[in-house]
Coordinates of C-alpha atoms and ligand atoms in Angstrom, one line a residue:
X1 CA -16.3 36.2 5.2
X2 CA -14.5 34.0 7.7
X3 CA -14.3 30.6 7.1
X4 CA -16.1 29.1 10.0
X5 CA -19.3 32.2 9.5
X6 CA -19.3 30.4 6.3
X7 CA -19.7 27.0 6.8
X8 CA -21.9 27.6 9.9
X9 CA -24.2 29.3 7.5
X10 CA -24.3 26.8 4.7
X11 CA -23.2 23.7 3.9
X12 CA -22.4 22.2 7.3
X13 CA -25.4 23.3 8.8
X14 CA -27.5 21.7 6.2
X15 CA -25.9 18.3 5.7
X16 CA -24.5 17.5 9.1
X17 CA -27.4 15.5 11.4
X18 CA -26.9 14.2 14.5
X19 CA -29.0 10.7 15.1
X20 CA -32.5 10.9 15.6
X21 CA -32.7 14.7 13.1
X22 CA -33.6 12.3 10.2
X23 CA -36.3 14.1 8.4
X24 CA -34.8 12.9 5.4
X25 CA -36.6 10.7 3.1
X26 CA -34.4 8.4 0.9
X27 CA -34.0 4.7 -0.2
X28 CA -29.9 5.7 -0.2
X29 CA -28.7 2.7 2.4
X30 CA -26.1 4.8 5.2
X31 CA -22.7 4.6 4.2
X32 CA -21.7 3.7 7.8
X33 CA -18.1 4.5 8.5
X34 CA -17.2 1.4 11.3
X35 CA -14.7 -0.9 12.9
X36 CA -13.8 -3.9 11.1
X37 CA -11.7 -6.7 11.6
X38 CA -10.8 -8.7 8.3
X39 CA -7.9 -12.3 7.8
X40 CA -5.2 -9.6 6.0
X41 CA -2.5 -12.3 6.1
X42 CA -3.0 -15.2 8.6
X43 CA -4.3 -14.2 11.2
X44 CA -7.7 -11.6 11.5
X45 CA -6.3 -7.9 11.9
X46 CA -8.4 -5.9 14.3
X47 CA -8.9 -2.7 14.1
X48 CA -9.2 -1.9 10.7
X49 CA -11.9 1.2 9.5
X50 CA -14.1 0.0 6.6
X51 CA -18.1 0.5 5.4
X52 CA -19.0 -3.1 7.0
X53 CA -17.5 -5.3 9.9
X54 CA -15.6 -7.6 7.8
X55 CA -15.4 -6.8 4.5
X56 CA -13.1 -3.7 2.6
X57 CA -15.2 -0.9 1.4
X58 CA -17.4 -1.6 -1.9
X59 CA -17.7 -0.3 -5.5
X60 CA -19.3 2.3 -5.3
X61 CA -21.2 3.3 -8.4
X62 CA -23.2 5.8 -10.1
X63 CA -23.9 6.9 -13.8
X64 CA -22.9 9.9 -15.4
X65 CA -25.2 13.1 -14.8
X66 CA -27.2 11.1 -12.9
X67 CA -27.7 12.6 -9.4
X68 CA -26.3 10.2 -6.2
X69 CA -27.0 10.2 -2.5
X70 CA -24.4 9.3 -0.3
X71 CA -25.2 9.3 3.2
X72 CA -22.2 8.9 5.9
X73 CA -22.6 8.2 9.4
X74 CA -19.7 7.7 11.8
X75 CA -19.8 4.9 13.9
X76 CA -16.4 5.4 15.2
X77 CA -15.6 7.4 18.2
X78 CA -13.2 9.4 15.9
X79 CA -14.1 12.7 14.0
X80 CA -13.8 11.6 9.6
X81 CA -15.1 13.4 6.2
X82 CA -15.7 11.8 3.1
X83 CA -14.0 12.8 -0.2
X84 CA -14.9 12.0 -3.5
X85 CA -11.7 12.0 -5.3
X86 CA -11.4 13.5 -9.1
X87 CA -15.3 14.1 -9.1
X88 CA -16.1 18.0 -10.3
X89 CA -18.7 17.9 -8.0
X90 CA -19.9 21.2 -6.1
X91 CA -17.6 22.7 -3.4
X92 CA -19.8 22.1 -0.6
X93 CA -19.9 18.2 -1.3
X94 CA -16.2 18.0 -1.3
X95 CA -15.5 16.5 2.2
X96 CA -12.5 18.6 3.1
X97 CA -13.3 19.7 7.1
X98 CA -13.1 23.2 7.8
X99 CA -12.5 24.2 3.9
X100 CA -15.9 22.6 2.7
X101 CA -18.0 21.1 5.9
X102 CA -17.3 20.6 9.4
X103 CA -15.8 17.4 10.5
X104 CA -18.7 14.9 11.1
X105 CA -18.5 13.9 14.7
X106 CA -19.4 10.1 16.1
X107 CA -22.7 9.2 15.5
X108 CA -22.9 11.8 13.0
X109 CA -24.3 11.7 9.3
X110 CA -23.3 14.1 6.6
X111 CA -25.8 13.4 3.6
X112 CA -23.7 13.7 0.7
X113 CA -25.5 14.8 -2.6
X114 CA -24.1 15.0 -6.1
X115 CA -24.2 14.8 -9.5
X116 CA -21.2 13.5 -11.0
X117 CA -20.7 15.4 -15.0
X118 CA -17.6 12.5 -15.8
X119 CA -17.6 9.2 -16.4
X120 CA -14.7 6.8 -15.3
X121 CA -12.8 5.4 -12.6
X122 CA -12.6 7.2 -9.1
X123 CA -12.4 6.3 -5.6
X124 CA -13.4 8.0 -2.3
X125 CA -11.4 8.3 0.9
X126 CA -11.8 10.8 4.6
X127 CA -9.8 13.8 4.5
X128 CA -10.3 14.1 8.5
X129 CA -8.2 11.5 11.0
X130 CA -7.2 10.7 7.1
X131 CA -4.0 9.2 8.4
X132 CA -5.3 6.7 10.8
X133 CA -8.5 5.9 8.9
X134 CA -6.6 5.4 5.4
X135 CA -3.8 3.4 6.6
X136 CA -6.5 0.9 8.5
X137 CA -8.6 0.2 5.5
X138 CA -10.9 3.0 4.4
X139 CA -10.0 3.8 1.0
X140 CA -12.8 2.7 -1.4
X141 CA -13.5 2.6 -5.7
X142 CA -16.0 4.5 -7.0
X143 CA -17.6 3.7 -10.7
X144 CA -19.2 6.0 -12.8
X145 CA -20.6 4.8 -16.1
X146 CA -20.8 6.0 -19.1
X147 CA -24.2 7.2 -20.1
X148 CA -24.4 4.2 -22.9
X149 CA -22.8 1.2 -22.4
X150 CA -19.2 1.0 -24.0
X151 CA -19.4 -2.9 -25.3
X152 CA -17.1 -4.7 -22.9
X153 CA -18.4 -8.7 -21.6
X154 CA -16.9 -7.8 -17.8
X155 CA -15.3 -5.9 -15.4
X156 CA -12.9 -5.9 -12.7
X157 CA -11.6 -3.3 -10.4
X158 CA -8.4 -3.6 -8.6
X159 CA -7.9 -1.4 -5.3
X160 CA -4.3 -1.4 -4.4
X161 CA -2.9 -0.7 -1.2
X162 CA -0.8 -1.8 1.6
X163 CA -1.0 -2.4 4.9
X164 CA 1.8 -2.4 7.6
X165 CA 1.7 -5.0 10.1
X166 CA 3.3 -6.8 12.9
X167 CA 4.2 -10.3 13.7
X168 CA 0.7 -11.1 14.7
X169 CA -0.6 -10.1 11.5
X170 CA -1.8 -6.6 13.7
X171 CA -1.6 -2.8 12.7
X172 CA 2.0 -1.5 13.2
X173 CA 2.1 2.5 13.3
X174 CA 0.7 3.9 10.3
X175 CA 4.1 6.5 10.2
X176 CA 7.2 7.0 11.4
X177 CA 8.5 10.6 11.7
X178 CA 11.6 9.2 9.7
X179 CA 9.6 8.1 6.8
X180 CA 6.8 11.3 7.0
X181 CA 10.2 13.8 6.2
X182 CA 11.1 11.0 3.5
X183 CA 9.4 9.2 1.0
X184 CA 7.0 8.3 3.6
X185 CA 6.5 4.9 5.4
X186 CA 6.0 2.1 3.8
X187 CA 3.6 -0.8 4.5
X188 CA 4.8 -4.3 4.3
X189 CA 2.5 -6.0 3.0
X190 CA 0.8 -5.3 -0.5
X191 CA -2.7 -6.0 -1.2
X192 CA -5.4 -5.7 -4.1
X193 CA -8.6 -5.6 -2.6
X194 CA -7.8 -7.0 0.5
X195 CA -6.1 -10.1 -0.6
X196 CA -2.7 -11.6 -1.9
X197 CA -2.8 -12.1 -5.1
X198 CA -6.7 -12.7 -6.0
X199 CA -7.7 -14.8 -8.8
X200 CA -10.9 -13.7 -10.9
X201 CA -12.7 -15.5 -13.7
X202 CA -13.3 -13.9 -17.0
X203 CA -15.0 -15.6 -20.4
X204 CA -11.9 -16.6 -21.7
X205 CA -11.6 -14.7 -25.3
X206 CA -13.9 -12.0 -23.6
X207 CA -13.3 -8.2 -23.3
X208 CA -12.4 -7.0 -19.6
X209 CA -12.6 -3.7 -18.3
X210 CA -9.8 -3.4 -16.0
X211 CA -9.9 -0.3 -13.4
X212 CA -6.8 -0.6 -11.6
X213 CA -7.1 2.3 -8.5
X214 CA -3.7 2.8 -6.6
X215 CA -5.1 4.0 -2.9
X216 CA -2.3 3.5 -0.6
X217 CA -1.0 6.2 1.6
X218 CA 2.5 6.1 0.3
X219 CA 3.4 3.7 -2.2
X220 CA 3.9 4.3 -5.6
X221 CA 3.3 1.2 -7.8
X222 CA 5.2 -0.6 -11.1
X223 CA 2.7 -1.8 -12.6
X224 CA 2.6 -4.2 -16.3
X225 CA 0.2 -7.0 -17.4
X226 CA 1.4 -9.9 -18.6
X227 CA -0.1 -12.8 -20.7
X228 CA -3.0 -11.0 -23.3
X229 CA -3.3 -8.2 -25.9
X230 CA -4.7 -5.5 -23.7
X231 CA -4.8 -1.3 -24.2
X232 CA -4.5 1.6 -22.5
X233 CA -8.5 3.3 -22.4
X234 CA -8.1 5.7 -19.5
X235 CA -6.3 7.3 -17.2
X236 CA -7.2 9.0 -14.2
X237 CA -10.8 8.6 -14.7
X238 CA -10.8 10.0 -18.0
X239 CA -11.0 8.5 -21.5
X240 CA -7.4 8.4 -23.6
X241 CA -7.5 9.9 -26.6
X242 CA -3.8 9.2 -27.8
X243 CA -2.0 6.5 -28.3
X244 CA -0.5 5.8 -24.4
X245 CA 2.6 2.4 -25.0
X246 CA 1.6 -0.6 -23.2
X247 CA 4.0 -1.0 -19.8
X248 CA 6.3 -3.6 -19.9
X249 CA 8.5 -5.1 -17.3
X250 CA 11.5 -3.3 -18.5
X251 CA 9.0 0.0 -18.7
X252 CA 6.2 0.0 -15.7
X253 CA 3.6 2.2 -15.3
X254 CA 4.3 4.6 -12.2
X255 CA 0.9 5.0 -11.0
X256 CA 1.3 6.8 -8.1
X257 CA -1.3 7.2 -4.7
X258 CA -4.5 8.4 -5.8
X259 CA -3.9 7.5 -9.5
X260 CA -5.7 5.0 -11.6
X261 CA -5.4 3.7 -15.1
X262 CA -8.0 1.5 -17.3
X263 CA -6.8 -1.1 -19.2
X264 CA -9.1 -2.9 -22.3
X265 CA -8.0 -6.7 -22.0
X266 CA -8.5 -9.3 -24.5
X267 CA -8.4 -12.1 -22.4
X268 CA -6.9 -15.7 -23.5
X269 CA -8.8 -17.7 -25.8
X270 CA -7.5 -21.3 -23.8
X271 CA -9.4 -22.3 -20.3
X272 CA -7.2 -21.9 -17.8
X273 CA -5.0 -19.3 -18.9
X274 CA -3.8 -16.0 -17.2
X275 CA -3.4 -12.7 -17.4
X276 CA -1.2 -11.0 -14.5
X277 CA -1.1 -7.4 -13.3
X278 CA 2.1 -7.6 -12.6
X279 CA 4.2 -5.2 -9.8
X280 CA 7.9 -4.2 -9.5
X281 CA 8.6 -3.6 -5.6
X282 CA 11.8 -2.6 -4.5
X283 CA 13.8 -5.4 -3.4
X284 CA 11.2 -8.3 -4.7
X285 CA 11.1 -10.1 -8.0
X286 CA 8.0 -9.2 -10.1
X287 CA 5.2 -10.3 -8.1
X288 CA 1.4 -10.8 -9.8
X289 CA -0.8 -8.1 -7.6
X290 CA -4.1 -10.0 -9.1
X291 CA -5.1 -12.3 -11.9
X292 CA -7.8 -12.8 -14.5
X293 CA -8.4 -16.5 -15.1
X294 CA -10.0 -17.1 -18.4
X295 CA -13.1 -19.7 -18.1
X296 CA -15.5 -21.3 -19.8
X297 CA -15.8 -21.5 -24.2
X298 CA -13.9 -19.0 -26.1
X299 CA -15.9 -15.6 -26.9
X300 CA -13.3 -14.8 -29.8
X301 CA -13.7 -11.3 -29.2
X302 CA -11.2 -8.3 -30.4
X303 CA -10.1 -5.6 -28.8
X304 CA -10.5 -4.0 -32.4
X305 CA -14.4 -4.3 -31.6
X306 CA -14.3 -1.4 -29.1
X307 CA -15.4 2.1 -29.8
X308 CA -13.0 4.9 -28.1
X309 CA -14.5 5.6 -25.2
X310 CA -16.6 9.0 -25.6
X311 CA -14.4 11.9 -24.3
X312 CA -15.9 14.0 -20.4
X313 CA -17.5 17.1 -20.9
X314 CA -14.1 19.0 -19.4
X315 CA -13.4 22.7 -20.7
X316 CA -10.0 23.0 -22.9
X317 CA -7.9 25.8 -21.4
X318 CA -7.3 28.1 -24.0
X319 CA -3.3 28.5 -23.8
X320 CA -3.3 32.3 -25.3
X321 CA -5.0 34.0 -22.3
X322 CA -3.8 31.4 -19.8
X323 CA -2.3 33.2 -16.5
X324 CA 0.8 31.6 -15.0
X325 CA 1.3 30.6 -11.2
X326 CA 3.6 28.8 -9.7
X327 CA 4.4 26.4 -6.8
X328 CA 7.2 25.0 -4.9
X329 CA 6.7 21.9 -3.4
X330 CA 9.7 21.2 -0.8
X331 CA 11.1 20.9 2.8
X332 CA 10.7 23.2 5.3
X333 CA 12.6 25.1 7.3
X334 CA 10.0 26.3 10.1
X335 CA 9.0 22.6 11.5
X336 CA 6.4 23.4 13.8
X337 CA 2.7 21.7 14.3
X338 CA -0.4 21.8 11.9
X339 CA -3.4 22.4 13.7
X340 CA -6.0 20.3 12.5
X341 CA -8.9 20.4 14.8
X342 CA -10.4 17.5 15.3
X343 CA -8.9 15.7 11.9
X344 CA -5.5 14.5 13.6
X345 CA -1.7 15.6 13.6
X346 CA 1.1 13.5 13.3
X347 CA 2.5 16.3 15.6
X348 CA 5.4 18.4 13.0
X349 CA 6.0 19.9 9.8
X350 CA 8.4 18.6 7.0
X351 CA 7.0 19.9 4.1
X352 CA 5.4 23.0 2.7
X353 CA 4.3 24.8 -1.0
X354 CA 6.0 28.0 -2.0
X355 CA 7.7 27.7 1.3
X356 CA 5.0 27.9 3.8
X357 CA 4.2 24.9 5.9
X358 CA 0.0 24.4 5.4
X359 CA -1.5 25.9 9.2
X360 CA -3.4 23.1 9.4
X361 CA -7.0 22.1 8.7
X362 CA -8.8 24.1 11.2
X363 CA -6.3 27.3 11.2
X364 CA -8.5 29.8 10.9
X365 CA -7.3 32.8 8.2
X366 CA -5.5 30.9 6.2
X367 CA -5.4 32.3 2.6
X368 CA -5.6 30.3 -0.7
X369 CA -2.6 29.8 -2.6
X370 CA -4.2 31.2 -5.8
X371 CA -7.2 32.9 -6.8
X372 CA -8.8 31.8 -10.1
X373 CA -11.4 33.3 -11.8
X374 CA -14.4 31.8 -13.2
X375 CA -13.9 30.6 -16.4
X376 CA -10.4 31.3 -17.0
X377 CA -7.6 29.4 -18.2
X378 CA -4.5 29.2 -16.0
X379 CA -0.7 27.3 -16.5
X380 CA 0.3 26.3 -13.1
X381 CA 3.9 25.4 -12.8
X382 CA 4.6 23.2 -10.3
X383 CA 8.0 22.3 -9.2
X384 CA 9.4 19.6 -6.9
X385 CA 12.3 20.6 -4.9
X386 CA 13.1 17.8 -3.1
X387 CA 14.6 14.6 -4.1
X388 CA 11.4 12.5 -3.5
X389 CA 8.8 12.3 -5.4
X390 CA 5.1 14.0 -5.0
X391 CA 2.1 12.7 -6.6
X392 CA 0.1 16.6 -6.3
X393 CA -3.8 16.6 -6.3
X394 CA -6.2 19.0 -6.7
X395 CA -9.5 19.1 -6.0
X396 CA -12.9 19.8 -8.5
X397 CA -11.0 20.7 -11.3
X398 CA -9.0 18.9 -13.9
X399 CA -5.9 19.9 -15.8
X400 CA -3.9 18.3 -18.6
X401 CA 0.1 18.6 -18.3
X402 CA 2.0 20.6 -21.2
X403 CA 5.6 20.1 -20.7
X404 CA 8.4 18.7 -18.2
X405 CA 12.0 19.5 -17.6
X406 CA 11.9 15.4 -17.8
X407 CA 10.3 13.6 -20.0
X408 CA 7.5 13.7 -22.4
X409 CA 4.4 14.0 -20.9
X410 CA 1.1 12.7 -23.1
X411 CA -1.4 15.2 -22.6
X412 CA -3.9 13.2 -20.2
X413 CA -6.8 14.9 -18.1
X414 CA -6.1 14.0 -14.4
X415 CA -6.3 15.3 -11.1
X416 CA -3.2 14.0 -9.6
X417 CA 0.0 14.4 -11.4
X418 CA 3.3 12.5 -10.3
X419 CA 6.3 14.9 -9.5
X420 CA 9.3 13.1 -10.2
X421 CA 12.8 14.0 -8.3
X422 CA 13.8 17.7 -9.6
X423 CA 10.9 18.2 -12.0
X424 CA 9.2 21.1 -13.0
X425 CA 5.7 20.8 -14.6
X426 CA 3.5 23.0 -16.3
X427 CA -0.4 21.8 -16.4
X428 CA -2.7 24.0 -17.6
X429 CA -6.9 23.9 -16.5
X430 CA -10.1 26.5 -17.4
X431 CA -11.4 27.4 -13.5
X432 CA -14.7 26.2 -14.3
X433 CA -16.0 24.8 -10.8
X434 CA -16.5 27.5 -8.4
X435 CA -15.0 27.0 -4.6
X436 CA -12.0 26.6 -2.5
X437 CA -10.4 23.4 -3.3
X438 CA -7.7 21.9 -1.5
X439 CA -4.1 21.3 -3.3
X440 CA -2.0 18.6 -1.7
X441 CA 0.6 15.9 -1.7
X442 CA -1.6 12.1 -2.0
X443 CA 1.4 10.8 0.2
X444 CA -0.4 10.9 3.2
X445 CA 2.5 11.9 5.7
X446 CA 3.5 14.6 2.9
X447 CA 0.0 15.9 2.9
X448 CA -0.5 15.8 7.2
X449 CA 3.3 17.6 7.8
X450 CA 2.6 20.8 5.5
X451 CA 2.7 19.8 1.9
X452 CA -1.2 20.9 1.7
X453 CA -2.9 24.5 0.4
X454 CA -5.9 25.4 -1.4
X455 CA -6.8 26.8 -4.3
X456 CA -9.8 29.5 -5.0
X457 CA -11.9 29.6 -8.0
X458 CA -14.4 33.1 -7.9
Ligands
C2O1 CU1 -7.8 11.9 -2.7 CU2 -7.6 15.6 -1.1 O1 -7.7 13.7 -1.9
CU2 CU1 -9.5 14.6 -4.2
CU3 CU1 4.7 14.3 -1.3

């Protein structure tokens, strides 16, 4: 079946309304995808793509097996698609144009509908004019719970990402062809939720859930606190069940785009006192991304009080049967243009997997990388061939990493797993989650000049 037969007939067909085909009955407020203009540094950057004219997009939140509605509607005159990143949800609620919907046009609404099985820290973002939209503002935190409450007195969620602006505080180009064939381009100005260097009150003594969500288009953070007794309690999304070490300054945490960690904090007993998420940029001294302020009378609580977190419901591949493939991530040498429809091109290739630049989004014929069958267990090696470094997601599925040519790798579910220079990693995942899900670079420029596939589960 072609691609296009197929999402005529399904999915697209079903979700995708145009204004006024409502029909639909639903207290789920539209998610509406919009123009926004917000005071980034000193002055108000126009411009920007958000959920709201002057605000960055919300939490978004929903419980574990508890079915959500998400309806999007494009305001903007550009094409976009919503994706859910690291929720196994079904194929055809994915948000990947042309591989799991058609692009939703302006004035559009695509009536997303899930059921999320995990519980932890996620984050959504388009996967159509991805470039443009991400790199103006619309990458958002999404919040599952865990069926019963876990015990903590607050919560605070850090979205990190940069922005890359001009003199007059406006939007400089998102990429430059230089940076897209490097380690991508950089923003110059480093955020957490939209401001420099927020400060939030928490009970001082109390317990603080701290979801810190890297979603920046190419930047991949340093990350320690500094000033309280705090732990490791997940990491991309889900629960920790080993002991991870506590980052230091001397030993940050590379959480790379797409990535999150949750930290358990103890915060200060004393009024007044601070606890610093603290990032190493290149070039800078250690700069505080956020703050937690500890307020009011001392809770005396202990991070001793907390239960481990109670594990996802994710399949453990069984490594005897396991099927190997593997993929080269690297340069190359064919260059040429993606076509992506309606979903924007930043106009060349740079990159590919196992040599083959990706077509582009709306090339039609374009084979998976791999077929998986249902229920399996597969090793994927993946290897990095280029000096810089790769953070590779993949869609609807999670995998734990076995072993590194580099380093010692704790075995942590996760979707996205950080490629360093020259390494070669093997993961290993059961194909549990039926559908063709896309396998890419989360540098944004990596992922738009070729470093993008798909991989079929039957
Ligand atoms: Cu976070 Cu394919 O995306
Ligand atoms: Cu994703
Ligand atoms: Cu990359």
């Amino acid at each position: 079946m072609k691609r296009r037969e197929f999402l005529l007939g399904s999915s697209a067909a079903a979700g995708a309304i145009g204004l006024g085909g409502f029909g639909l009955a639903s207290a789920a407020p539209e998610l509406v995808i919009q123009s926004a203009s917000f005071a980034l540094r000193d002055q108000v950057t126009t411009g920007m793509v958000s959920l709201s004219p002057d605000a960055p997009p919300p939490v978004l939140r929903g419980r574990q097996g508890e079915a959500m509605r998400l309806p999007v509607r494009n305001s903007t005159l550009d094409y976009t698609a919503m994706h859910w990143h690291g929720l196994r949800i079904r194929n055809a609620m994915d948000g990947v144009p042309y591989l799991t919907q058609m692009p939703v046009g302006p004035n559009e609404l695509f009536d997303y509908e899930f059921t999320p099985p995990d519980a932890g820290t996620y984050w959504y973002h388009p996967h159509c004019m991805t470039m443009e939209q991400m790199a103006h503002g619309l990458t958002g935190v999404m919040v599952i719970s865990e069926a019963e409450d876990p015990g903590f007195d607050s919560e605070q969620v850090i979205n990190l990402r940069d922005f890359r602006l001009d003199e007059e505080d406006q939007f400089l180009p998102a990429y430059t062809q230089r940076g897209a064939a490097r380690a991508g381009t950089f923003g110059n100005l480093q955020t957490a939720n939209w401001l420099d260097t927020p400060v939030y009150d928490h009970i001082s003594g109390g317990l603080v859930r701290l979801r810190v969500v890297n979603t920046d288009t190419t930047r991949i953070y340093r990350l320690h606190l500094e000033g309280a007794e705090a732990r490791i309690i997940a990491w991309d999304g889900h629960p920790v069940d080993v002991e991870v070490p506590l980052p230091n300054a001397e030993d940050p945490l590379l959480v790379g785009p797409g990535q999150r960690v949750d930290f358990a904090v103890a915060m200060p007993s004393g009024e007044g006192q601070m606890v610093d998420l603290v990032a190493k940029l290149p070039g800078q001294p250690h700069r505080p991304m956020a703050r937690l302020r500890a307020v009011g009378a001392d809770v005396a609580r202990d991070l001793r009080e907390l239960k481990q977190l109670p594990p996802n419901p994710v399949a453990r591949p069984d490594l005897a049967t396991a099927e190997l493939h593997e993929f080269v991530f690297g340069w190359t040498p064919e260059g040429g243009e993606p076509n992506n429809g309606f979903c924007g091109s930043l106009g060349y290739n740079f990159w590919s997997i196992n040599r083959t630049p990706w077509a582009g989004d709306a090339t039609e014929g374009v084979g998976p990388l791999a077929v998986l069958e249902m229920g399996n267990s597969y090793v994927l090696r993946l290897r990095n061939e280029s000096p810089n470094l790769h953070p590779i997601h993949l869609h609807g599925l999670v995998f734990t990493p076995l072993k590194s040519n580099l380093r010692k790798l704790p075995p942590l579910l996760t979707d996205t797993m950080l490629l360093l220079k020259d390494e070669v990693v093997e993961i290993a995942l059961v194909a549990d989650n039926p559908g063709d899900w896309a396998f890419h670079c989360h540098v944004i420029e990596h992922q738009k000049t070729g470093l993008t596939g798909y991989i079929r589960v039957v």
